[in-house]
mmCIF file of C-alpha atoms and ligand atoms in Angstrom:
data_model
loop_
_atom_site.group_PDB
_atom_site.id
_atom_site.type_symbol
_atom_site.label_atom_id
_atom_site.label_comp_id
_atom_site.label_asym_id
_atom_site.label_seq_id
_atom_site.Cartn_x
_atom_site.Cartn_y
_atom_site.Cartn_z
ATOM 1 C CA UNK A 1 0.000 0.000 0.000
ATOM 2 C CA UNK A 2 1.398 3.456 -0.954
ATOM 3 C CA UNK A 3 1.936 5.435 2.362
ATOM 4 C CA UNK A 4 1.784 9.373 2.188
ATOM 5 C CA UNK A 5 3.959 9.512 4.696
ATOM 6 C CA UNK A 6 8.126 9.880 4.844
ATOM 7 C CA UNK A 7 9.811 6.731 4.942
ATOM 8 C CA UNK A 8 11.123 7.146 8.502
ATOM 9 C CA UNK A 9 7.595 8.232 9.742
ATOM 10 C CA UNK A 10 6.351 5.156 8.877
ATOM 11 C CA UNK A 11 9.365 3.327 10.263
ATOM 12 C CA UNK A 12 8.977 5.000 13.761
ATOM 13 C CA UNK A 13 6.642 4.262 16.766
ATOM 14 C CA UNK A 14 5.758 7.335 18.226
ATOM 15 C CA UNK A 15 6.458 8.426 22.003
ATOM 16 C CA UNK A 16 3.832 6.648 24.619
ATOM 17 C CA UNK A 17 2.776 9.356 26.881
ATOM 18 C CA UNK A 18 1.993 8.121 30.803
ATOM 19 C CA UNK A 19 -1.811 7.574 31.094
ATOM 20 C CA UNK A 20 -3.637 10.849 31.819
ATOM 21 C CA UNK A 21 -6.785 9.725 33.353
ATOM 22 C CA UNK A 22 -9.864 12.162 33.498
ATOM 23 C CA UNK A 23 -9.590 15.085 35.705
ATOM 24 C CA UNK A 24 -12.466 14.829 38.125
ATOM 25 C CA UNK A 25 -11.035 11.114 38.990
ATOM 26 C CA UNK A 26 -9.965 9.537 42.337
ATOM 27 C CA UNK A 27 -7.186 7.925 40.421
ATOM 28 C CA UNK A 28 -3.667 8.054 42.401
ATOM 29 C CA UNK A 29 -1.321 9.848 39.535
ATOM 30 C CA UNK A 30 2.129 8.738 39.998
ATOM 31 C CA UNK A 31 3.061 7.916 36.293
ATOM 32 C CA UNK A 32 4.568 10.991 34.789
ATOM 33 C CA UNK A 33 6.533 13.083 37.305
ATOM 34 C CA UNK A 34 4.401 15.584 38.341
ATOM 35 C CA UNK A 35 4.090 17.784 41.049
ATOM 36 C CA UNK A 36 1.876 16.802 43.935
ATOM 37 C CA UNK A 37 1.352 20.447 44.854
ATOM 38 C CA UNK A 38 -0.198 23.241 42.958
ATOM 39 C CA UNK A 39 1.640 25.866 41.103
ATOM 40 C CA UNK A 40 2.817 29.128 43.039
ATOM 41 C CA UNK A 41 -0.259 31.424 44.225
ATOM 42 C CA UNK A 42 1.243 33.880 41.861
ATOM 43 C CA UNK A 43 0.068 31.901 39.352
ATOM 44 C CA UNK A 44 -3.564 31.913 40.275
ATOM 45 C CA UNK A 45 -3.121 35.529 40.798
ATOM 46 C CA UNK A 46 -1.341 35.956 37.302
ATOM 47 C CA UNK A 47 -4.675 33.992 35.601
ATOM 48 C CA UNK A 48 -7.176 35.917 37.550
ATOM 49 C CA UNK A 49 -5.554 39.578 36.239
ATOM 50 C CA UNK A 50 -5.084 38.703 32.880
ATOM 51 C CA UNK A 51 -6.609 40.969 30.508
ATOM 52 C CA UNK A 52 -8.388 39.202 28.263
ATOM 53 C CA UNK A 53 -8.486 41.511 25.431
ATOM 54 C CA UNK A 54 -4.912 41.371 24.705
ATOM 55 C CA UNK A 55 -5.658 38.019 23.461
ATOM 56 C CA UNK A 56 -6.247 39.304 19.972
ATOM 57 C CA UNK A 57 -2.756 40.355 20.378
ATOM 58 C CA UNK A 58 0.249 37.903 19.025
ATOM 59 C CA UNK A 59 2.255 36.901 21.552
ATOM 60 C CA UNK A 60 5.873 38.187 22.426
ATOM 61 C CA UNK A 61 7.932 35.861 19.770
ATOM 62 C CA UNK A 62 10.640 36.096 22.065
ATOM 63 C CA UNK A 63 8.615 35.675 25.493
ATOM 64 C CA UNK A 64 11.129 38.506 27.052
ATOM 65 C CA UNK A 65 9.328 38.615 30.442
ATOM 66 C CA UNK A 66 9.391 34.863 31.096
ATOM 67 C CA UNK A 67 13.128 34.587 29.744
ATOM 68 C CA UNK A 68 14.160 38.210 31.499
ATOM 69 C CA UNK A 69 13.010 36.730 34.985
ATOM 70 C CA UNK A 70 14.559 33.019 34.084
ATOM 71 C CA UNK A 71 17.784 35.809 33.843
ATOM 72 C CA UNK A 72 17.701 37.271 37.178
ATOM 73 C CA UNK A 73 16.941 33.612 39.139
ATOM 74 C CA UNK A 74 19.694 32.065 37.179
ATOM 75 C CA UNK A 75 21.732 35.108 36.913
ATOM 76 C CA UNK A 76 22.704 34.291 32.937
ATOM 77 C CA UNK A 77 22.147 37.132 30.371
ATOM 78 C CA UNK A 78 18.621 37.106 28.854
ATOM 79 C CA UNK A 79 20.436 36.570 24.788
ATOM 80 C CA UNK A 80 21.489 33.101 26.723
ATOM 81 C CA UNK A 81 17.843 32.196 26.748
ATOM 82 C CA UNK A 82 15.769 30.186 24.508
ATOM 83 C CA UNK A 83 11.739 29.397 25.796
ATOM 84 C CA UNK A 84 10.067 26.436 24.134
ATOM 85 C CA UNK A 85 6.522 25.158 24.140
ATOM 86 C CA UNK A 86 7.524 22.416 27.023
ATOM 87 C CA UNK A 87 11.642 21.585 27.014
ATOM 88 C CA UNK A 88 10.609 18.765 24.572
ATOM 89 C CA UNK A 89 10.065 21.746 22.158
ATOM 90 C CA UNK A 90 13.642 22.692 22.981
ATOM 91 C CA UNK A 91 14.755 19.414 22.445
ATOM 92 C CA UNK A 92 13.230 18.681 18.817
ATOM 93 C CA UNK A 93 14.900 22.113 18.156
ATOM 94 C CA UNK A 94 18.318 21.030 18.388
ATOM 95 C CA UNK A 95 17.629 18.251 16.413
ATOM 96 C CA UNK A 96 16.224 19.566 13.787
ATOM 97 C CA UNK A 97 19.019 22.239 13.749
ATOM 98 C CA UNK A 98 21.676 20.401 13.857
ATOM 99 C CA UNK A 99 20.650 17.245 12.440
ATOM 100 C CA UNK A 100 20.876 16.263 8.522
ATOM 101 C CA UNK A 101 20.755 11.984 6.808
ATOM 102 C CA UNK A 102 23.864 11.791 8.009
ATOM 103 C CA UNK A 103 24.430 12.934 11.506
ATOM 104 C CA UNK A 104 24.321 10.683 14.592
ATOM 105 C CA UNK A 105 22.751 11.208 17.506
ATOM 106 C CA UNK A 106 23.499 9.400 20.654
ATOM 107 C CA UNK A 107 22.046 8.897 24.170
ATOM 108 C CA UNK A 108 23.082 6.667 27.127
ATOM 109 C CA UNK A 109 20.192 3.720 27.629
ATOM 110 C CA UNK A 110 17.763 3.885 29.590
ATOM 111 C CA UNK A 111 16.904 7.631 29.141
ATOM 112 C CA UNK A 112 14.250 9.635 28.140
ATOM 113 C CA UNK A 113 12.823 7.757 25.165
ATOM 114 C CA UNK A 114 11.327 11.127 23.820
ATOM 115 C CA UNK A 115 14.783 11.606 22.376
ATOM 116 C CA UNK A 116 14.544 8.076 19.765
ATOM 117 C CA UNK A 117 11.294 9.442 19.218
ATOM 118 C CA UNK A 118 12.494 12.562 18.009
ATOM 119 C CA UNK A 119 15.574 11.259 15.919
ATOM 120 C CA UNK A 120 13.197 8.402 14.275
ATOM 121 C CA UNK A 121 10.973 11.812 12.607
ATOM 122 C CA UNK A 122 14.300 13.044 11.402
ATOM 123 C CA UNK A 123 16.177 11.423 8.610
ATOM 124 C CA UNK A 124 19.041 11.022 11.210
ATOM 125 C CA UNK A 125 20.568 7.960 12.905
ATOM 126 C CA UNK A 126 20.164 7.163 16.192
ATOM 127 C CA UNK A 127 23.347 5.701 18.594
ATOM 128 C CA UNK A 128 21.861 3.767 21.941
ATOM 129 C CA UNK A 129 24.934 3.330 24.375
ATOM 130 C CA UNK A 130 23.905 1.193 27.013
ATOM 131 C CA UNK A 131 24.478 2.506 30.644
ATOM 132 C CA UNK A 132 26.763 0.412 32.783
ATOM 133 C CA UNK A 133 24.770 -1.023 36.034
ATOM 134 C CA UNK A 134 26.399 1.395 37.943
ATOM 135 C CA UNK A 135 25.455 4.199 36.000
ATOM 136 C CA UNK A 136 28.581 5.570 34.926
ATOM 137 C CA UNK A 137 28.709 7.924 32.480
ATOM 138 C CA UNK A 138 30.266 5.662 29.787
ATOM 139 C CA UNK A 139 32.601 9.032 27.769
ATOM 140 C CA UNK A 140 34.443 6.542 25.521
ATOM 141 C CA UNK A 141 31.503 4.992 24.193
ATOM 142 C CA UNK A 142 29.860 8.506 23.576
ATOM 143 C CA UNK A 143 32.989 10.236 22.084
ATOM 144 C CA UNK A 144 33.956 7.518 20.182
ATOM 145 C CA UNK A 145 30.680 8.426 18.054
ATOM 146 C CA UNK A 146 30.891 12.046 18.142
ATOM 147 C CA UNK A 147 27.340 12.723 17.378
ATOM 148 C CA UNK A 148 25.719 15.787 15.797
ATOM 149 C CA UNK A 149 23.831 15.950 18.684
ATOM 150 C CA UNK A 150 24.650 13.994 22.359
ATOM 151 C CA UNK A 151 21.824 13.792 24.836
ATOM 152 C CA UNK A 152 22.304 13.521 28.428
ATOM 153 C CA UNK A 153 19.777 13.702 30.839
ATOM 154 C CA UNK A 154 21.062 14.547 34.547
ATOM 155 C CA UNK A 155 19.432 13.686 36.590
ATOM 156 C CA UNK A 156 18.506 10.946 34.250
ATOM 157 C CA UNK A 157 15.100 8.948 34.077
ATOM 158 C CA UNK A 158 14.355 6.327 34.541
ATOM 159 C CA UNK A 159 17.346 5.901 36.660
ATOM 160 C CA UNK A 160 16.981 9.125 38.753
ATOM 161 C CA UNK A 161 20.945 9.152 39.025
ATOM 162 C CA UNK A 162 22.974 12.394 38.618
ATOM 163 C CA UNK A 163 25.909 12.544 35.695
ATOM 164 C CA UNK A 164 28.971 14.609 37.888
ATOM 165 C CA UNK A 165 29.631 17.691 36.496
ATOM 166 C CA UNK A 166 33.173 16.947 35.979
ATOM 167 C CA UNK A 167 32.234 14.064 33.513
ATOM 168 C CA UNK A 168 30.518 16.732 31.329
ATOM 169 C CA UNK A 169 32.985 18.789 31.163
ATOM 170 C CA UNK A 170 34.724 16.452 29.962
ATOM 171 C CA UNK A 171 32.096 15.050 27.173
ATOM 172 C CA UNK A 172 31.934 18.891 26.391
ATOM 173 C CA UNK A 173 35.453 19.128 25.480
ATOM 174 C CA UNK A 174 36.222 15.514 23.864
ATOM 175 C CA UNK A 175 32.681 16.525 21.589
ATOM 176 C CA UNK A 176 32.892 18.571 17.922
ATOM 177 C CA UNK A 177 29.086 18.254 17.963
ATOM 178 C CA UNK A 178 26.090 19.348 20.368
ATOM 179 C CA UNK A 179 25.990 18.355 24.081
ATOM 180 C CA UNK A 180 22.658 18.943 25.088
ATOM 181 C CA UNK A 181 22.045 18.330 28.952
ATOM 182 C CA UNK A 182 18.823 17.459 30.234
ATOM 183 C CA UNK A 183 18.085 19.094 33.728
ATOM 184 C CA UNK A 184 14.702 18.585 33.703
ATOM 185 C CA UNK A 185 14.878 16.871 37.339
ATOM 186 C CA UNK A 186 17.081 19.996 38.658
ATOM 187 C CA UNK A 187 14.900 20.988 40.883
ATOM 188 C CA UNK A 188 14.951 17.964 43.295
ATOM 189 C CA UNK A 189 18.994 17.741 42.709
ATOM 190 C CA UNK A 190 21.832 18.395 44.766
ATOM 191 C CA UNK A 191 23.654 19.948 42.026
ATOM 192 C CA UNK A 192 22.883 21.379 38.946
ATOM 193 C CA UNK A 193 25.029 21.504 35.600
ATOM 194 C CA UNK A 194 24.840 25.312 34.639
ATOM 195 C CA UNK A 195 28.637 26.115 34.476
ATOM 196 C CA UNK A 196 29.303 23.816 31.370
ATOM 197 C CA UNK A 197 27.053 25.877 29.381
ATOM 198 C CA UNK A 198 30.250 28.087 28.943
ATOM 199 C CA UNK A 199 31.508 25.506 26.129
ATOM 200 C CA UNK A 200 30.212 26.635 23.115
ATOM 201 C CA UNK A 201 28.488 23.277 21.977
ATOM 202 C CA UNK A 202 26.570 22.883 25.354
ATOM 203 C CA UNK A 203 23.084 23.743 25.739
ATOM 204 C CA UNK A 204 21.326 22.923 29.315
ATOM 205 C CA UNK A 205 17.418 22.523 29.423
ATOM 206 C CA UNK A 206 15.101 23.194 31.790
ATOM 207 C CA UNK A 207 11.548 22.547 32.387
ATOM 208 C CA UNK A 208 8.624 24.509 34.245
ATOM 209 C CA UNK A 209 6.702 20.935 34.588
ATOM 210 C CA UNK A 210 8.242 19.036 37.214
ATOM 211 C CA UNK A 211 9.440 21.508 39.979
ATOM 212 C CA UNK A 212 7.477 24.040 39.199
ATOM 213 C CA UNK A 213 4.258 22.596 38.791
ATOM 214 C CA UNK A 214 3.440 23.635 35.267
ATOM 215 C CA UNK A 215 3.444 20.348 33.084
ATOM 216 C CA UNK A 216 -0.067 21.807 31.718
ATOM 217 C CA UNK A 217 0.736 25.048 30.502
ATOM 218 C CA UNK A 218 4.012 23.571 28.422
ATOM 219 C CA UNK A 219 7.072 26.093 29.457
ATOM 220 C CA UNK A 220 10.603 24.503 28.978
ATOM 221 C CA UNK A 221 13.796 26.694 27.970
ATOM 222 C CA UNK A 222 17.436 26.370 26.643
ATOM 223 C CA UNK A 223 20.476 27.979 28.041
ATOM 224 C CA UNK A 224 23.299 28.181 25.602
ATOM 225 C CA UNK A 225 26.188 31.125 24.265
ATOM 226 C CA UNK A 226 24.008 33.116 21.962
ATOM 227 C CA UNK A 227 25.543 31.749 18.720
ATOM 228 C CA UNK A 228 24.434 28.491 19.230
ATOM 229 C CA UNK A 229 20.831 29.661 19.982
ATOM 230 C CA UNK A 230 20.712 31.637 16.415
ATOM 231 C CA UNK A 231 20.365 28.588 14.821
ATOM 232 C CA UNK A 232 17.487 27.145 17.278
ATOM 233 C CA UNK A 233 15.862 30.133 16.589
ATOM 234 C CA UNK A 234 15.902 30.119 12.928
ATOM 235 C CA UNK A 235 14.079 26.508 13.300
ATOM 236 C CA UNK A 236 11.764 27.956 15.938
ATOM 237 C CA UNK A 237 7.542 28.428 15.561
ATOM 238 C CA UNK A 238 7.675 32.216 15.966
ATOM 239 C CA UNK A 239 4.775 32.360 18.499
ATOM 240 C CA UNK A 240 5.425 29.145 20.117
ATOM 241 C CA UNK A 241 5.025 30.406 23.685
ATOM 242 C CA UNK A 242 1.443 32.216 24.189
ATOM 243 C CA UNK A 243 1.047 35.436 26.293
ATOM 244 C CA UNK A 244 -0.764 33.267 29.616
ATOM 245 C CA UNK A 245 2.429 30.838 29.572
ATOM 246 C CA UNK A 246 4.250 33.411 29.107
ATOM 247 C CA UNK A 247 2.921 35.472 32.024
ATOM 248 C CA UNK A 248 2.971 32.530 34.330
ATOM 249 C CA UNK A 249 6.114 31.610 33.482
ATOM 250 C CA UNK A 250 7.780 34.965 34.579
ATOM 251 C CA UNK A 251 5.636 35.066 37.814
ATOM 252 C CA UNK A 252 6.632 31.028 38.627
ATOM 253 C CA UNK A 253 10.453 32.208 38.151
ATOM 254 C CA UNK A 254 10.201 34.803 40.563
ATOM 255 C CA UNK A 255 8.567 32.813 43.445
ATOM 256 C CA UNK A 256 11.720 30.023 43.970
ATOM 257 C CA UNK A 257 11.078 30.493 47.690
ATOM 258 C CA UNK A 258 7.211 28.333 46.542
ATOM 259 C CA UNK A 259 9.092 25.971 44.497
ATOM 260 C CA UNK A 260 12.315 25.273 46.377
ATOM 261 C CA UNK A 261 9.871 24.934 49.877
ATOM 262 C CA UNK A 262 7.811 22.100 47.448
ATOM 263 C CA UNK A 263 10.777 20.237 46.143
ATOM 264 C CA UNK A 264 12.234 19.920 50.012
ATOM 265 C CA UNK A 265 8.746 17.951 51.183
ATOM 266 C CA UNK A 266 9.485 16.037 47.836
ATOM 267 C CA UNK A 267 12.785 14.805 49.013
ATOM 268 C CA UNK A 268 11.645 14.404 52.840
ATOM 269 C CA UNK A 269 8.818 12.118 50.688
ATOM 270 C CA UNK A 270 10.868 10.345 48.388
ATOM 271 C CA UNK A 271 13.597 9.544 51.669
ATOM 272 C CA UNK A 272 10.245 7.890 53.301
ATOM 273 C CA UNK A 273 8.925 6.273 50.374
ATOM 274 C CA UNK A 274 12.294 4.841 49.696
ATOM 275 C CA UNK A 275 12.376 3.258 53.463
ATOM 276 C CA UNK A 276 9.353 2.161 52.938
ATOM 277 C CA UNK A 277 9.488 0.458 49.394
ATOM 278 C CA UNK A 278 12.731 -1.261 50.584
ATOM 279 C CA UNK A 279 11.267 -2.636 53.813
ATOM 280 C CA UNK A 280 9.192 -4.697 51.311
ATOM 281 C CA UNK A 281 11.217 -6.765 49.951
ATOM 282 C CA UNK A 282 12.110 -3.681 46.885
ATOM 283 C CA UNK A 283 15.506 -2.721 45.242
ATOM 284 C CA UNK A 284 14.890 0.995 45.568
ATOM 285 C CA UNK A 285 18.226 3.030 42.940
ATOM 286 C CA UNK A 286 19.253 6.473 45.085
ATOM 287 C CA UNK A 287 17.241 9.451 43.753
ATOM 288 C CA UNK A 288 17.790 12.675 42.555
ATOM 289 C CA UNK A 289 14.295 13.561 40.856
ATOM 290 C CA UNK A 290 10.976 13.534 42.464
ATOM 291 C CA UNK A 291 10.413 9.656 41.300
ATOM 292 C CA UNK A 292 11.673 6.309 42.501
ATOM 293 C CA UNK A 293 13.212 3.693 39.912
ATOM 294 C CA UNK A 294 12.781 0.247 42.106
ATOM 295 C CA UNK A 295 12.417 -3.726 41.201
ATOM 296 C CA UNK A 296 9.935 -5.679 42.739
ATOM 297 C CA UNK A 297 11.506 -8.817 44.992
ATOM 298 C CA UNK A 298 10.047 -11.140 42.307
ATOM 299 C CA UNK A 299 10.801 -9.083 39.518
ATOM 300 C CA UNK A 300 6.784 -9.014 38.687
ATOM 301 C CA UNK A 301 7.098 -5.805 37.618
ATOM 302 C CA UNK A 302 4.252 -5.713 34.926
ATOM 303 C CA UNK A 303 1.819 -7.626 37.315
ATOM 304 C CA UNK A 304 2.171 -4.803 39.953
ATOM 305 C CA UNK A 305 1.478 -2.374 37.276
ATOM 306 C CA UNK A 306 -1.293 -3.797 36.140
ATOM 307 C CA UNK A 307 -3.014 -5.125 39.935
ATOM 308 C CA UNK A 308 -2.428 -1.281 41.076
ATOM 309 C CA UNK A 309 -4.202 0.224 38.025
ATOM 310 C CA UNK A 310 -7.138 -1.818 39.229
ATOM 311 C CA UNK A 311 -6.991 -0.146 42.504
ATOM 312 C CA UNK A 312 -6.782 3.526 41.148
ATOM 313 C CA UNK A 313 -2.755 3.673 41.117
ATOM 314 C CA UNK A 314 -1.366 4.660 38.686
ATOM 315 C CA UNK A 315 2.432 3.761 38.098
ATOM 316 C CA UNK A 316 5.327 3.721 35.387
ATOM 317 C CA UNK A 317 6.179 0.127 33.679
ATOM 318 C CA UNK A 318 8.132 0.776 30.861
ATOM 319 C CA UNK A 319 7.874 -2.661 28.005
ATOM 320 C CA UNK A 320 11.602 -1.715 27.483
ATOM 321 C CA UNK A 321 14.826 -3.709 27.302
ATOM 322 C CA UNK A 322 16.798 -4.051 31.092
ATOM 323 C CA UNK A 323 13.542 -2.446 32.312
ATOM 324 C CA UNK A 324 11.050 -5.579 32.211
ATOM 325 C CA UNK A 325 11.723 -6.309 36.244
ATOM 326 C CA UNK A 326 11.397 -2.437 37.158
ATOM 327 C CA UNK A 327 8.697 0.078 37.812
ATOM 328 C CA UNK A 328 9.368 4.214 37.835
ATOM 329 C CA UNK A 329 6.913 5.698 40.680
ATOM 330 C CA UNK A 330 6.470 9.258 41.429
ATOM 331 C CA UNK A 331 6.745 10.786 44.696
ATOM 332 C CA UNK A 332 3.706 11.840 45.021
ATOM 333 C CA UNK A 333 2.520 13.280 48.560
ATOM 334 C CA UNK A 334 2.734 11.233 51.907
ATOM 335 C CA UNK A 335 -0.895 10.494 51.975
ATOM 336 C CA UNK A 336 -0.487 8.909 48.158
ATOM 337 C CA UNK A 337 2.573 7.193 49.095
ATOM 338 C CA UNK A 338 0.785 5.792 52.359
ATOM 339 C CA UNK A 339 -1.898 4.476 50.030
ATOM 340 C CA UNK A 340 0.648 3.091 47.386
ATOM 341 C CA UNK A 341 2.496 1.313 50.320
ATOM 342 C CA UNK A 342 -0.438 -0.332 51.711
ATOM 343 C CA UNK A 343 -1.727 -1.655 48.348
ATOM 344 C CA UNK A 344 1.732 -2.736 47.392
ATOM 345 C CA UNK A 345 1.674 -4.434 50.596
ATOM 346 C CA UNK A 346 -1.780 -6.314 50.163
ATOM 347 C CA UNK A 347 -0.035 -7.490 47.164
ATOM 348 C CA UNK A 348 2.341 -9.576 48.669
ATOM 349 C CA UNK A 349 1.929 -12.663 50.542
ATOM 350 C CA UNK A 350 3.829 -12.866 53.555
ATOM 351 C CA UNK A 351 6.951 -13.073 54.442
ATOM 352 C CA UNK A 352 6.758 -9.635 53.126
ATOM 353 C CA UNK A 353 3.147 -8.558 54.889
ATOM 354 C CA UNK A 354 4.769 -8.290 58.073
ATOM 355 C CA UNK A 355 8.074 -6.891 57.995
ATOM 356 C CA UNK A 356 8.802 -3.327 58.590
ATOM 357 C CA UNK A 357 5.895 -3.081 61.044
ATOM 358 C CA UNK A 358 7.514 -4.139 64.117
HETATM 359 C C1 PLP B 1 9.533 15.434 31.820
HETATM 360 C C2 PLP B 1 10.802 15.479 31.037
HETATM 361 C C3 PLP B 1 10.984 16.409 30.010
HETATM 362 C C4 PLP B 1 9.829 17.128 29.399
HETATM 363 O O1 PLP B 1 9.453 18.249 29.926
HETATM 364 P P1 PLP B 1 8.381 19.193 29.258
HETATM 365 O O2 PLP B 1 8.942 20.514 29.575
HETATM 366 O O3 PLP B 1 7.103 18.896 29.959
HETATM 367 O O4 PLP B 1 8.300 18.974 27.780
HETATM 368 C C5 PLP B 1 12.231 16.493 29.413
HETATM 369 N N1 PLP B 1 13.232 15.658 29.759
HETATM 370 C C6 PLP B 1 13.075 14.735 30.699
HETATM 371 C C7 PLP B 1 14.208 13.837 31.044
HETATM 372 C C8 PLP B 1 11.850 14.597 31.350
HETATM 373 O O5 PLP B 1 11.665 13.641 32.246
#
């Protein structure tokens, strides 16, 4: 049958969003990162001010209050600044930049799958380095190919582990092509990667969904040397951030002293849910992100998956090579976590029932 498609988007399988299950449902959400908490009140207070009628207006192309007050938190000049409709927008930017039939682009597995989603549209190869078990960042490997483009996600999903800073330095050096680092999880980390943005083929993103609270409203950015960004911006949709994002973007920036206070009961949580989970019976990987990768004690990952979806709980079981045996739960709040426990719990048979009780 003739297709009317490309060639490589028939080959490709598209990205599998987490389940988003109907708003006014009791369903337990802790399949795709999000926040447990609300956005800032500044955010309500933005919505409920806006005036309306500048909606006939186009948007600022270049969103300059959003990216002027990601300048003053992160104290890097406002031409460093690139907004995109969600970082994934950022990320299919670079690609499609910096990407022609012949370019390679390479990632460390398991990672972000959005990123072989987004090299499968492209007529680009794709590179998949496998991770060590111990989750070091395997330089060789990556420099040996020298991609166009060179993903790393730190912290990474679905491993929540953080890439040292000194390792992409030295990726950033050993490169000729892009090193684009993830930092969507940043928020929840104990160190962030915004110094190696001074090489010129670095570009660090940064999202406004996980610690801010925003996955809705789609705000991500890139922070890169201005030359680099030229080209990203060439490629860009010219109104891809509305004026509401926009608004609440610059008025989320401004109130870190809201975020930072929700990402600290985040990592009291995920320290609690961790105990927890491992006084079943579960591997539980050390986290940097506001989710938990873990393995089951009988490896039945899918069948957990699947018996707490019954029960209104929603978790992450990825059908994915070397992640078959694992599950990625978000921290959610205490009370969801309680409730996760517990059902995990009635799960289980003893010898696991009882332990951790006494
Ligand atoms: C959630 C996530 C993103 C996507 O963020 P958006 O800004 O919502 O598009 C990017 N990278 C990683 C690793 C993520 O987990």
């Amino acid at each position: 049958m003739t297709s009317f498609f490309r060639a490589e988007v028939d080959a490709m399988t598209g990205y599998i969003p987490g389940e988003q299950p109907k708003s006014d449902s009791k369903i337990i959400k802790l399949n795709s990162n999000e926040n447990p908490y609300p956005p800032s009140p500044k955010v309500k207070d933005v919505l409920q001010n806006f005036d309306w009628e500048w909606l006939r207006r186009y948007p600022d192309a270049s969103a300059t209050d959003f990216r002027n007050a990601i300048s003053e938190v992160l104290n890097v000049p406002t031409d460093w600044i690139i907004v995109g409709n969600g970082s994934d927008e950022v990320l299919n930017l670079v690609i499609r930049a910096c990407t022609n039939s012949q370019s390679k682009v390479v990632y460390p597995m398991p990672t972000y799958i959005l990123y072989r989603t987004l090299v499968e549209m492209q007529p680009a190869q794709k590179v998949e380095i496998d991770y060590p078990e111990d989750y070091k960042l395997p330089i060789d490997e990556l420099v040996k190919v020298d991609g166009a483009v060179t993903f790393i996600a730190t912290p990474n999903s679905p491993s929540g582990h953080i890439v040292p800073v000194e390792d992409l330095r030295e990726l950033a050096t050993r490169l000729s092509g892009v090193l684009v680092i993830d930092e969507a999880y940043v928020d929840f980390a104990s160190s962030d990667a915004l110094s190696v943005v001074k090489f010129d083929n670095v570009i660090s993103i940064r999202t406004l969904s996980k610690g801010y609270s925003l996955a809705g409203i789609r705000l991500g950015f890139g922070i890169a040397n201005p030359k680099l960004l030229q080209g990203l911006y060439k490629v860009k949709d010219s109104y891809n951030i509305d004026a509401i994002a926009c608004a609440i973007g610059a008025a989320a920036m401004r109130d870190q002293d809201y975020k930072n206070s929700c990402a600290e009961k985040i990592k009291i949580s995920r320290v609690k849910l961790s105990e927890d989970l491992r006084k079943i019976g579960f591997k539980v990987w050390d986290s940097q992100t506001n989710f938990l990768l873990v393995q089951p004690p009988q490896g039945n990952a899918e069948y957990l998956y699947l018996r707490l979806k019954e029960q209104g709980i929603l978790i992450r079981y990825f059908q994915q090579e070397g992640l078959e045996d694992k599950l990625r739960i978000t921290v959610g709040t205490d009370e969801e976590n309680q409730v996760l426990v517990e059902a995990l719990i009635g799960l289980y048979p003893s010898p696991y029932q009882g332990e951790g009780k006494g």
